[in-house]
Short mmCIF file of C-alpha atoms in Angstrom, two decimals:
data_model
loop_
_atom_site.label_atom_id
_atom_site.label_comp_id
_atom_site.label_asym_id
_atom_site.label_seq_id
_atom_site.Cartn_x
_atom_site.Cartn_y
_atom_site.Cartn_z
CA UNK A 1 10.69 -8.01 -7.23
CA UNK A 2 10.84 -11.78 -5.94
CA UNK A 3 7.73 -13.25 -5.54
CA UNK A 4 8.20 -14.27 -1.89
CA UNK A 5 8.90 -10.36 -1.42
CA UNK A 6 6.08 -9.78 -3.53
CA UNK A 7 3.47 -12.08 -1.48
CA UNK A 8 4.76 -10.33 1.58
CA UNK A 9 3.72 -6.97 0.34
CA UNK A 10 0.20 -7.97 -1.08
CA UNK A 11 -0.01 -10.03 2.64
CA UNK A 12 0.61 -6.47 4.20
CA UNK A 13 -1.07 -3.95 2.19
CA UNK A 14 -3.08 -5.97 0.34
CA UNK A 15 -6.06 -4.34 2.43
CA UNK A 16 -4.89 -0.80 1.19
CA UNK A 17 -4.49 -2.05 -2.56
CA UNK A 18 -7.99 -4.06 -2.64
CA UNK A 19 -9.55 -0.44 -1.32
CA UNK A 20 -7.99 1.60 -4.56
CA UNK A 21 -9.09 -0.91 -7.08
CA UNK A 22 -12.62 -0.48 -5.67
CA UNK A 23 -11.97 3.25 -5.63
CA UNK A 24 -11.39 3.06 -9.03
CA UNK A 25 -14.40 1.28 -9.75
CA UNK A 26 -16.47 3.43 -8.20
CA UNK A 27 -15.68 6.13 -10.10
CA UNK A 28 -16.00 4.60 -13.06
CA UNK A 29 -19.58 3.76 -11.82
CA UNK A 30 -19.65 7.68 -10.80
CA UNK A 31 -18.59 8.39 -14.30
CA UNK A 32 -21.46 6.06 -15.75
CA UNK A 33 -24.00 7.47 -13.16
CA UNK A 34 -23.48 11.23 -13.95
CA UNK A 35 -21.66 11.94 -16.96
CA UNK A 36 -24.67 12.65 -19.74
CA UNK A 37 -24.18 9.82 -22.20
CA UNK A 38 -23.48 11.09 -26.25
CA UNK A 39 -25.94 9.22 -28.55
CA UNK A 40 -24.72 9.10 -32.05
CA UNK A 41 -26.74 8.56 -35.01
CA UNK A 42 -24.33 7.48 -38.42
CA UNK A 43 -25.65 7.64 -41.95
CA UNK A 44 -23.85 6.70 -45.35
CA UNK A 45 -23.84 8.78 -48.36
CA UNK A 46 -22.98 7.79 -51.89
CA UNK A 47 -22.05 10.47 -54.50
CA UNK A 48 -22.71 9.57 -58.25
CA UNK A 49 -21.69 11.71 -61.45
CA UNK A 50 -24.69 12.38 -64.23
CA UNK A 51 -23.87 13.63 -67.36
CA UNK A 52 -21.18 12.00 -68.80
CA UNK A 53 -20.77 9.29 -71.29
CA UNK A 54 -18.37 7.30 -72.97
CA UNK A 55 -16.39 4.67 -71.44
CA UNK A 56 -12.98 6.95 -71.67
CA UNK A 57 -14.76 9.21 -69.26
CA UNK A 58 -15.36 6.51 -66.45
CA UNK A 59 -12.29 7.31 -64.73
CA UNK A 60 -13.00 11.53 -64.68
CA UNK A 61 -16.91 10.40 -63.00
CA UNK A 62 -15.45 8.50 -59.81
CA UNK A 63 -12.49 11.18 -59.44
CA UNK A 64 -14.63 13.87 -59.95
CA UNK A 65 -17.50 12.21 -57.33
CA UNK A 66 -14.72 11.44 -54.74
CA UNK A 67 -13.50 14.96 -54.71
CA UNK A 68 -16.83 16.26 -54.09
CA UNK A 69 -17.12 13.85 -51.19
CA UNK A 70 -13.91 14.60 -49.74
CA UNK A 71 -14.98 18.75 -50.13
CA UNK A 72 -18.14 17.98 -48.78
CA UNK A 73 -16.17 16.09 -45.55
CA UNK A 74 -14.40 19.35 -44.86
CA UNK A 75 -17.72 21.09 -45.56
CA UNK A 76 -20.22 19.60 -43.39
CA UNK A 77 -19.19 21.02 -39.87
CA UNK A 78 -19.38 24.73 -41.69
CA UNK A 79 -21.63 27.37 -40.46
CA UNK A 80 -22.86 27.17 -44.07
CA UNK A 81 -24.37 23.49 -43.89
CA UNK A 82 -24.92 23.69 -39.77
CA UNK A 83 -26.83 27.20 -39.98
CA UNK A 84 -29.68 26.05 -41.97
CA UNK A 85 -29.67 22.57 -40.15
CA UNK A 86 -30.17 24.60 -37.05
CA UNK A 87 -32.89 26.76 -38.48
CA UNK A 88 -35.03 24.15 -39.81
CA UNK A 89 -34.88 21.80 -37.07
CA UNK A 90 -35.88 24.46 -35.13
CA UNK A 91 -32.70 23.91 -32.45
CA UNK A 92 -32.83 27.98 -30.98
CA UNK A 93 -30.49 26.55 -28.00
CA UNK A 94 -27.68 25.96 -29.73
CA UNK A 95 -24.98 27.64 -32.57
CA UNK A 96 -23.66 26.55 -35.81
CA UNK A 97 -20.04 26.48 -33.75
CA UNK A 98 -21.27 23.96 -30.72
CA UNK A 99 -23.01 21.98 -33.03
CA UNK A 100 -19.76 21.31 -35.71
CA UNK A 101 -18.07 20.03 -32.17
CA UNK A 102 -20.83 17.12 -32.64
CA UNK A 103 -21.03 16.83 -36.28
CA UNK A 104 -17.80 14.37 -38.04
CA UNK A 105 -17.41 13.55 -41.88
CA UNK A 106 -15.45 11.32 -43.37
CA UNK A 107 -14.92 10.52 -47.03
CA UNK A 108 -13.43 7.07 -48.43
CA UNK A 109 -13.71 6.81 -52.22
CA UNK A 110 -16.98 8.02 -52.98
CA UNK A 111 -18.69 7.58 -49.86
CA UNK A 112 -19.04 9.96 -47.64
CA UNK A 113 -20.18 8.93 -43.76
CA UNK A 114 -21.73 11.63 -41.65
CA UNK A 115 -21.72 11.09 -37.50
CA UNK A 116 -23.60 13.28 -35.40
CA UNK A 117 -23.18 12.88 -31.35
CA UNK A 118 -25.64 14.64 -29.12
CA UNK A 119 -27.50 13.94 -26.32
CA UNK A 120 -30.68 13.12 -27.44
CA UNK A 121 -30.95 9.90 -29.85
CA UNK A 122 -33.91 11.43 -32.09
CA UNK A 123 -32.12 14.91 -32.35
CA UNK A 124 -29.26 13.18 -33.56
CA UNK A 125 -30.85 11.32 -36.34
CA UNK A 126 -32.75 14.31 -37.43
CA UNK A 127 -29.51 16.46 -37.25
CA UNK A 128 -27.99 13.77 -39.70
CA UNK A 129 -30.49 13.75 -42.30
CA UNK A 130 -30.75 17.28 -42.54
CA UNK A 131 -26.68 17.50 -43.28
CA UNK A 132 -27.03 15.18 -45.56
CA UNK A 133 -29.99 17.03 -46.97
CA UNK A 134 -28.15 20.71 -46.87
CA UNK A 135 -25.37 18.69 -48.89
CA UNK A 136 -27.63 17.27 -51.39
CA UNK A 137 -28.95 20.39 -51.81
CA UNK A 138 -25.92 22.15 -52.55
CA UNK A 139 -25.12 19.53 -54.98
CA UNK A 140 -27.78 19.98 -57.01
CA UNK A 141 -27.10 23.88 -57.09
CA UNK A 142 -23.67 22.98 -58.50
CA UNK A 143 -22.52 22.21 -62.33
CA UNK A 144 -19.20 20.52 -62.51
CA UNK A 145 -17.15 20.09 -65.89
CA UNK A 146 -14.39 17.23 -65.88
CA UNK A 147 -11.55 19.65 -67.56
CA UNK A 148 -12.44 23.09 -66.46
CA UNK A 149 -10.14 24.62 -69.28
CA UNK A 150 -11.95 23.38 -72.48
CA UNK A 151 -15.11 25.21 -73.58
CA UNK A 152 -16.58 22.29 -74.97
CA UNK A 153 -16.37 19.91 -71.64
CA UNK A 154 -19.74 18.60 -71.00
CA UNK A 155 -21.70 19.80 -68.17
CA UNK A 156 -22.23 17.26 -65.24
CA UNK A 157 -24.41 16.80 -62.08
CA UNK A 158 -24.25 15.45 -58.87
CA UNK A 159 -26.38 12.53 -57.55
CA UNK A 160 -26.20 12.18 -53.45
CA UNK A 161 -27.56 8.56 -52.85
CA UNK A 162 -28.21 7.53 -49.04
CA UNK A 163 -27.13 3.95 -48.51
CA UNK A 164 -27.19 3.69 -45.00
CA UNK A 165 -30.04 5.97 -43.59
CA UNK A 166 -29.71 7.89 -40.07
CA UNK A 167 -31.09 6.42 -37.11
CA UNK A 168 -31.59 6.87 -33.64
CA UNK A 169 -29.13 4.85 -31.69
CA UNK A 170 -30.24 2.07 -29.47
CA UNK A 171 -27.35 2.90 -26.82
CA UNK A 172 -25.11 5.65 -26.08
CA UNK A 173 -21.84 6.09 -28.11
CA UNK A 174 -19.95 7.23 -24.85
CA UNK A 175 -19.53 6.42 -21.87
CA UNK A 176 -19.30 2.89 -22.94
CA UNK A 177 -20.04 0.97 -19.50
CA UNK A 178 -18.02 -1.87 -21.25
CA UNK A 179 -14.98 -0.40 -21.26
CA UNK A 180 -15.35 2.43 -18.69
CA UNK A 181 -15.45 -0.25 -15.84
CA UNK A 182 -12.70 -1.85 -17.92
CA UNK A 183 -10.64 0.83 -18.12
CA UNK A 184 -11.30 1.92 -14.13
CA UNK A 185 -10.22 -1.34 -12.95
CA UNK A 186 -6.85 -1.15 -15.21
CA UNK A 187 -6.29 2.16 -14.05
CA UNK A 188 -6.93 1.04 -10.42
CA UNK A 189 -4.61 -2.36 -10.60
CA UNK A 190 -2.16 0.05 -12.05
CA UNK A 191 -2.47 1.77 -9.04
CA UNK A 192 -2.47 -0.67 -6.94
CA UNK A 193 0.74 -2.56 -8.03
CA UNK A 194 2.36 0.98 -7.75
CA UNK A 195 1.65 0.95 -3.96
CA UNK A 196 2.60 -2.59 -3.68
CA UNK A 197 6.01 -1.72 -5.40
CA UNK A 198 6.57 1.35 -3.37
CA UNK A 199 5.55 -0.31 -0.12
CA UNK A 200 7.88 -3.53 -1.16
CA UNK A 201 10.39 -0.89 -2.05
CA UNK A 202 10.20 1.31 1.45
CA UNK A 203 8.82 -0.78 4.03
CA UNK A 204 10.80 -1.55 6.98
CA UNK A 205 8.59 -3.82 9.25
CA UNK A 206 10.33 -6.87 10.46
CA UNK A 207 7.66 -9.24 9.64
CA UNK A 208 9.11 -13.12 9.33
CA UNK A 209 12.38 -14.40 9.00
CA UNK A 210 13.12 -13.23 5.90
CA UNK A 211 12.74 -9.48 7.01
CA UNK A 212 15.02 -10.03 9.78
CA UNK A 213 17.82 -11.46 8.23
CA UNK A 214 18.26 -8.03 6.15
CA UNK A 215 18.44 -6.13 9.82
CA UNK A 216 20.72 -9.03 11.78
CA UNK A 217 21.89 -12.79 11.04
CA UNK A 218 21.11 -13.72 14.96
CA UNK A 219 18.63 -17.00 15.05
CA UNK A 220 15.18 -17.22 16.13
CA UNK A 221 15.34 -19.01 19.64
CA UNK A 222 11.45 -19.35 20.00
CA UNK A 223 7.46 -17.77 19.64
CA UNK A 224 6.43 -16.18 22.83
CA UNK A 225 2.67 -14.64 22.91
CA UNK A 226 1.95 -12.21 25.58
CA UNK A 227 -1.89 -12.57 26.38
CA UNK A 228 -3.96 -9.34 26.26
CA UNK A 229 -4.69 -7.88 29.53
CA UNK A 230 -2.48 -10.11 31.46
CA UNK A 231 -0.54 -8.22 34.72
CA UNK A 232 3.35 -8.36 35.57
CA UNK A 233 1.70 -11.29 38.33
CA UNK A 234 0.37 -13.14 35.85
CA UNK A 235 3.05 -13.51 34.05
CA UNK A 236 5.05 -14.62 37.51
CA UNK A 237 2.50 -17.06 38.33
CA UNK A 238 0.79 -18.05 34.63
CA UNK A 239 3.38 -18.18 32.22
CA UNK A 240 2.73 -18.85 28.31
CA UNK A 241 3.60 -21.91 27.60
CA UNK A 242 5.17 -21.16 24.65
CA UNK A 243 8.13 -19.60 26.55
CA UNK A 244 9.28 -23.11 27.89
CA UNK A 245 10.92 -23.50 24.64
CA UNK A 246 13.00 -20.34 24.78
CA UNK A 247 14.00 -21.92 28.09
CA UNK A 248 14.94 -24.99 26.70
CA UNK A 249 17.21 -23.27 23.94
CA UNK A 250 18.80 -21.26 26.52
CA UNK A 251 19.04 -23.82 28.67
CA UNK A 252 21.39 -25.67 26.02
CA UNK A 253 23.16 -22.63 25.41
CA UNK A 254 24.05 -22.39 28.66
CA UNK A 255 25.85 -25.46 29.26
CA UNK A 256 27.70 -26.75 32.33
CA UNK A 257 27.94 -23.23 33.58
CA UNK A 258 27.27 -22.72 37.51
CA UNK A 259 25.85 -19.19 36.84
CA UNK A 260 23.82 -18.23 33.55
CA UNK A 261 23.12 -14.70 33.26
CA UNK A 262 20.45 -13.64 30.08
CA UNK A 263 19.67 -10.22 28.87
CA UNK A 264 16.52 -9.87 27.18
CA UNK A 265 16.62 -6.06 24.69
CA UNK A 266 13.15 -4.89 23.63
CA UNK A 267 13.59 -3.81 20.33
CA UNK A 268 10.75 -1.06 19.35
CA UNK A 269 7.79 -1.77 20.99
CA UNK A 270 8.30 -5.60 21.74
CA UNK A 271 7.09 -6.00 25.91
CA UNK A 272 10.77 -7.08 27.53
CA UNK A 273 9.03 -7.16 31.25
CA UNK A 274 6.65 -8.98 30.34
CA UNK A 275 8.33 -12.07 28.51
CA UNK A 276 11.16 -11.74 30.70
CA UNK A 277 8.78 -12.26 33.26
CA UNK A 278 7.59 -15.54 32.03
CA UNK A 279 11.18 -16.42 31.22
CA UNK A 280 12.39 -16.07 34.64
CA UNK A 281 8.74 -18.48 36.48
CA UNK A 282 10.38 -20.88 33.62
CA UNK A 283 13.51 -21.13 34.65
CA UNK A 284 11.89 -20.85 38.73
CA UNK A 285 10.25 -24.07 37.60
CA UNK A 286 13.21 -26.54 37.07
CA UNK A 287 14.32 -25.52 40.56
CA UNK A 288 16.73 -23.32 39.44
CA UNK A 289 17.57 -20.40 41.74
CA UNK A 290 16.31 -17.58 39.94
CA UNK A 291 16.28 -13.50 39.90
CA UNK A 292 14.11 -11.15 37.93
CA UNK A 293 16.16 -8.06 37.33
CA UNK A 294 14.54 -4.91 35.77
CA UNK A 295 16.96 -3.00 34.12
CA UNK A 296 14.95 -0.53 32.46
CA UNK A 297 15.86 2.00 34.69
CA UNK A 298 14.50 5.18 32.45
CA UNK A 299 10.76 3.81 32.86
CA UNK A 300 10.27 1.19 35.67
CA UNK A 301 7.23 -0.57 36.19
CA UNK A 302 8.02 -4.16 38.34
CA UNK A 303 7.57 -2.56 41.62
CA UNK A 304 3.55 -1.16 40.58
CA UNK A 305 3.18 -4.26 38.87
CA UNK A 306 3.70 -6.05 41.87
CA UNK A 307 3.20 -3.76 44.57
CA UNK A 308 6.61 -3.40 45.89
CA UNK A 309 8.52 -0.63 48.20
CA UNK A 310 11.97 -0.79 48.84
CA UNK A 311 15.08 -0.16 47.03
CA UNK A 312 16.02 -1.75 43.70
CA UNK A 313 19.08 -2.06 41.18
CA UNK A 314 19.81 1.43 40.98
CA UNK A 315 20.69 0.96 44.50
CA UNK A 316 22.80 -2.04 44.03
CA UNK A 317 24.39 -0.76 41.38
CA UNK A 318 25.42 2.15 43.24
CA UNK A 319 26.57 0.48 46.43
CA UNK A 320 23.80 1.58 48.66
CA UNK A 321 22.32 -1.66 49.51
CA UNK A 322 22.83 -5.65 48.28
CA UNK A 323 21.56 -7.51 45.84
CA UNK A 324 20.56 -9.61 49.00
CA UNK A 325 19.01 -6.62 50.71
CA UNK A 326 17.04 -5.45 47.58
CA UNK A 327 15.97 -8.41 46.30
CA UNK A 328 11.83 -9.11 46.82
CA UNK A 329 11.10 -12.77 47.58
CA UNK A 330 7.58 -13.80 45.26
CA UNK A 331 5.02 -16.36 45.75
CA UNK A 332 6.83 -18.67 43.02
CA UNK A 333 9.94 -21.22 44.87
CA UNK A 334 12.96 -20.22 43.77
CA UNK A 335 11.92 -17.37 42.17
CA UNK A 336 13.01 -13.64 43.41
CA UNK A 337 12.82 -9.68 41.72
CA UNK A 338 15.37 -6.95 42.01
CA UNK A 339 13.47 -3.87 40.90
CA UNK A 340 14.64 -1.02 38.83
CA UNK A 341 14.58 1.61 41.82
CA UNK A 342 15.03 5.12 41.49
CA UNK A 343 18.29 5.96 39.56
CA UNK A 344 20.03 9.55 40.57
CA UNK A 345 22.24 10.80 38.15
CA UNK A 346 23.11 10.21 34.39
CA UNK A 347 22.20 6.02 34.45
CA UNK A 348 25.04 5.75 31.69
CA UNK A 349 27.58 6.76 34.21
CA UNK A 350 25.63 4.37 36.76
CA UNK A 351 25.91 1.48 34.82
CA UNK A 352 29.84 2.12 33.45
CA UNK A 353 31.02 2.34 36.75
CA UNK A 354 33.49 1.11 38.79
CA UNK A 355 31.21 0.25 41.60
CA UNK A 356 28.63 -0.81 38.92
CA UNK A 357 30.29 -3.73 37.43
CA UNK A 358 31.50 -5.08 41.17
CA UNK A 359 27.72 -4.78 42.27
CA UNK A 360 26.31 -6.63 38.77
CA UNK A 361 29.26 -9.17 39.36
CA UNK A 362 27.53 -9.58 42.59
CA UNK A 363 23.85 -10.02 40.91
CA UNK A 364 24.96 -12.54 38.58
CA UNK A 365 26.59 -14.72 41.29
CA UNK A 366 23.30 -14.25 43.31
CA UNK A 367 21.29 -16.56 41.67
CA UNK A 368 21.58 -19.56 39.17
CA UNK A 369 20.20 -17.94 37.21
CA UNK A 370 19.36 -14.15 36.54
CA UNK A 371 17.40 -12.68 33.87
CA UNK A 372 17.42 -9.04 32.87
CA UNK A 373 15.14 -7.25 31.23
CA UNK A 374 16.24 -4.22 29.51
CA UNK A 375 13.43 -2.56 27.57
CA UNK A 376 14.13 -0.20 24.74
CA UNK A 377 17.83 -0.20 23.99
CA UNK A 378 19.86 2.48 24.42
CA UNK A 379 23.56 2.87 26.13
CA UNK A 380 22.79 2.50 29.93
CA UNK A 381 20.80 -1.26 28.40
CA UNK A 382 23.38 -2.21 26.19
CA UNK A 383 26.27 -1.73 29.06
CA UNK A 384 23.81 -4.13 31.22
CA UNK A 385 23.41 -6.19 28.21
CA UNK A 386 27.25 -6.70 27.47
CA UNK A 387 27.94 -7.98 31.13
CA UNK A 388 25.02 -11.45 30.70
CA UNK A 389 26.07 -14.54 29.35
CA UNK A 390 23.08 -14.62 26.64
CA UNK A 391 21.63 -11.34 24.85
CA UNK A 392 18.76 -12.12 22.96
CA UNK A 393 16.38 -9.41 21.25
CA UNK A 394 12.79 -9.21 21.47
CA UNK A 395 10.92 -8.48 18.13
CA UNK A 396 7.15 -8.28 17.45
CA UNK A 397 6.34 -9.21 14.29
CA UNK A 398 4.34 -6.71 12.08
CA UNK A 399 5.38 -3.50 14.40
CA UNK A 400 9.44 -3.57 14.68
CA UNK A 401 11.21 -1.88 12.19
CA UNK A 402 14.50 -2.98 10.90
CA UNK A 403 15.96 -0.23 11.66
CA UNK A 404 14.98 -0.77 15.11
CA UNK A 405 16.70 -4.32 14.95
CA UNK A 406 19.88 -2.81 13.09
CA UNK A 407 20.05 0.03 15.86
CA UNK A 408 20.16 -2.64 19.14
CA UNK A 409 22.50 -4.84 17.70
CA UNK A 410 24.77 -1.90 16.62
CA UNK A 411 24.56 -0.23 20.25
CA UNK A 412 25.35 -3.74 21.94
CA UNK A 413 28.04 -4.54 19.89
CA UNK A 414 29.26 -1.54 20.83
CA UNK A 415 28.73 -1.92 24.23
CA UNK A 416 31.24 -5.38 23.69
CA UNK A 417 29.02 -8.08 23.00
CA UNK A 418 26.96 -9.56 20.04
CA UNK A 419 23.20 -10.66 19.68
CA UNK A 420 22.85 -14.26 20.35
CA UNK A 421 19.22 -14.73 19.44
CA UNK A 422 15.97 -13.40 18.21
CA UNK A 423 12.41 -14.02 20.23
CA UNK A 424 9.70 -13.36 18.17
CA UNK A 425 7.05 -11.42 20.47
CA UNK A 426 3.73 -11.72 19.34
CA UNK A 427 0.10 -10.79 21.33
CA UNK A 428 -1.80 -7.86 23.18
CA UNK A 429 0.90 -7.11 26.14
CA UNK A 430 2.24 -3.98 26.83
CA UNK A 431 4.25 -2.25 24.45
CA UNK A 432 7.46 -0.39 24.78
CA UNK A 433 7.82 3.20 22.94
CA UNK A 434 10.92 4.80 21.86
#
């Protein structure tokens, strides 16, 4: 993964991975709070051979002493040394085979250490010395002879010497807190970067530049914000100011040409009415002849927005009425809006029509300067899109998918024409659903 990738991600979801590494944590607080710790109390025994003597028979002492410690380590968790632990402690709540689960031996050499883990520190100790003391008892009840097969071997003892006495442990063995936090916030960054790479992995949001260049290699013309809570009017009469430089761009696009024609193509749920709104008091504002065309003809919303009557470009486009006749004169100079109206009929056969492209030959010589707004793309906007001058998509950042930019730009080159920019759409207007 890249890391400019990578800091997109974490700038995304970084929310979502923060919340499991504190998951994590908490349960390894949970784990802390309510698991009962294990205290373990750890006591070192030394076993010694008496009886022997010579210096020949040094060797036979220590291998004779280490076997018995490595007997005793398979011993000591035996119902035979546990029983009689149990008994005279006086522990009537629990067996000889629950208590060998707590009770490990291990032998090195001639040592032998003994580790008891329960949970209570002082019955721990206790439980320790008395193995040790079953085991020393044991030994003394045994005679060992270095060679087993001669009659005359000397008879030997055992001598159990405690070097490190049991007792009771200062802190539990388990859970450590040390390394159960540790080990929760490992587990939870593992977890974490697991999302992260998934999300990096899956995630189709357009969010910057980068993002959109995998979905379409069409420029960015400009930044537009739509306020929250701003009406259709306000957007007539109080454009963002941002959306002067959109104008500007298009503006040099356009060139020497008498008649400019631009299409704007929500993609997803970027607000086309809106900005194309703004775009058109921009253009009103040069003293430029200007018309406002809603071409979203599936879900209008100009004439409410405005409180209009009348007919609108379904009309034109059918031959009913002209662009003249339908088109509403606003409170702006220079600035006039041709409504959706009420489309009869499949609108893709409107729009491909005969009559259709005479009528939209007639909007575009109308005006200086017409801007349509499509909203969501699909064939009937992409047919109005192909006959503009300029098609430029609308994107909000954070919210269009690429798939939603790959989808437009497929259906409008389709349609006979290409994507000639990219507006970034950015704020609290009115969103578009598919």
């Amino acid at each position: 993964m890249h890391l400019d990738v990578a800091m997109r991600t974490l700038r995304r979801h970084g929310v979502w991975a923060a919340l499991i590494v504190l998951l994590a944590l908490a349960t390894g607080w949970a784990v802390l709070r309510f698991v009962p710790p294990t205290w373990t109390a750890e006591t070192r025994v030394l076993y010694a051979v008496t009886g022997l003597t010579g210096v020949d028979q040094g060797v036979p002492a220590g291998a004779l002493a280490a076997a018995r410690a490595a007997q005793d380590a398979e011993l000591v968790a035996s119902p035979a040394v546990l029983q009689p632990v149990i008994d005279g402690l006086g522990l009537q709540d629990v067996t000889a085979e629950e208590l060998a689960t707590a009770v490990q031996a291990t032998a090195t050499g001639t040592f032998l250490d003994v580790e008891v883990g329960l949970g209570d520190p002082a019955v721990a100790a206790r439980v320790a010395e008395s193995v040790v003391a079953q085991l020393a008892l044991r030994a003394a009840d045994d005679q060992l002879a270095p060679t087993p097969t001669a009659p005359d071997a000397p008879v030997v003892t055992l001598d159990l010497a405690v070097v490190a006495p049991a007792a009771e442990p200062e802190r539990p063995s388990s859970p450590d807190p040390l390394l159960t936090m540790a080990g929760a916030l490992l587990v939870g960054l593992f977890l974490a970067a697991l999302l992260l790479t998934w999300r990096a992995r899956t995630d189709q949001v357009v969010d910057d530049e980068h993002d959109l260049a995998a979905a379409t290699p069409a420029p960015v013309l400009a930044h537009v914000r739509v306020p929250a809570r701003r009406t259709l009017a306000d957007a007539l009469t109080q454009p963002p100011g941002d959306v002067a430089g959109l104008r500007t761009a298009l503006l040099a696009r356009a060139g020497e040409r008498p008649h400019a024609s631009v299409a704007l193509v929500a993609c997803g749920t970027a607000a086309s009415l809106e900005v194309a709104a703004a775009l058109a008091r921009a253009y009103a504002g040069t003293g430029r002849d200007t018309v406002l065309v809603e071409g979203d003809l599936a879900a209008p919303r100009l004439a409410a927005g405005l409180g209009l009557q009348g007919p609108g470009l379904a009309d034109v486009l059918a031959g009913a009425v002209s662009v003249v006749q339908a088109a509403h004169a606003t409170r702006v100079p220079g600035l006039r809006v041709l409504v959706a109206g009420d489309a009869e009929g499949d609108r893709t056969d409107l729009v491909a029509s005969r009559q259709s492209e005479k009528a939209w030959d007639d909007v575009r010589a109308s005006a200086e300067v017409v801007v349509l707004a499509t909203g969501p793309v699909d064939v009937a906007a992409a047919v109005l899109a192909a006959a503009c001058d300029e098609v430029v998509l609308l994107v909000a950042p954070g919210r269009t998918r690429r798939d939603d930019v790959r989808a437009a730009a497929h259906a409008l080159q389709t349609a006979g024409t290409s994507v000639g920019g990219v507006v970034w759409v950015s704020g609290g207007g009115r969103a578009y659903t598919t």
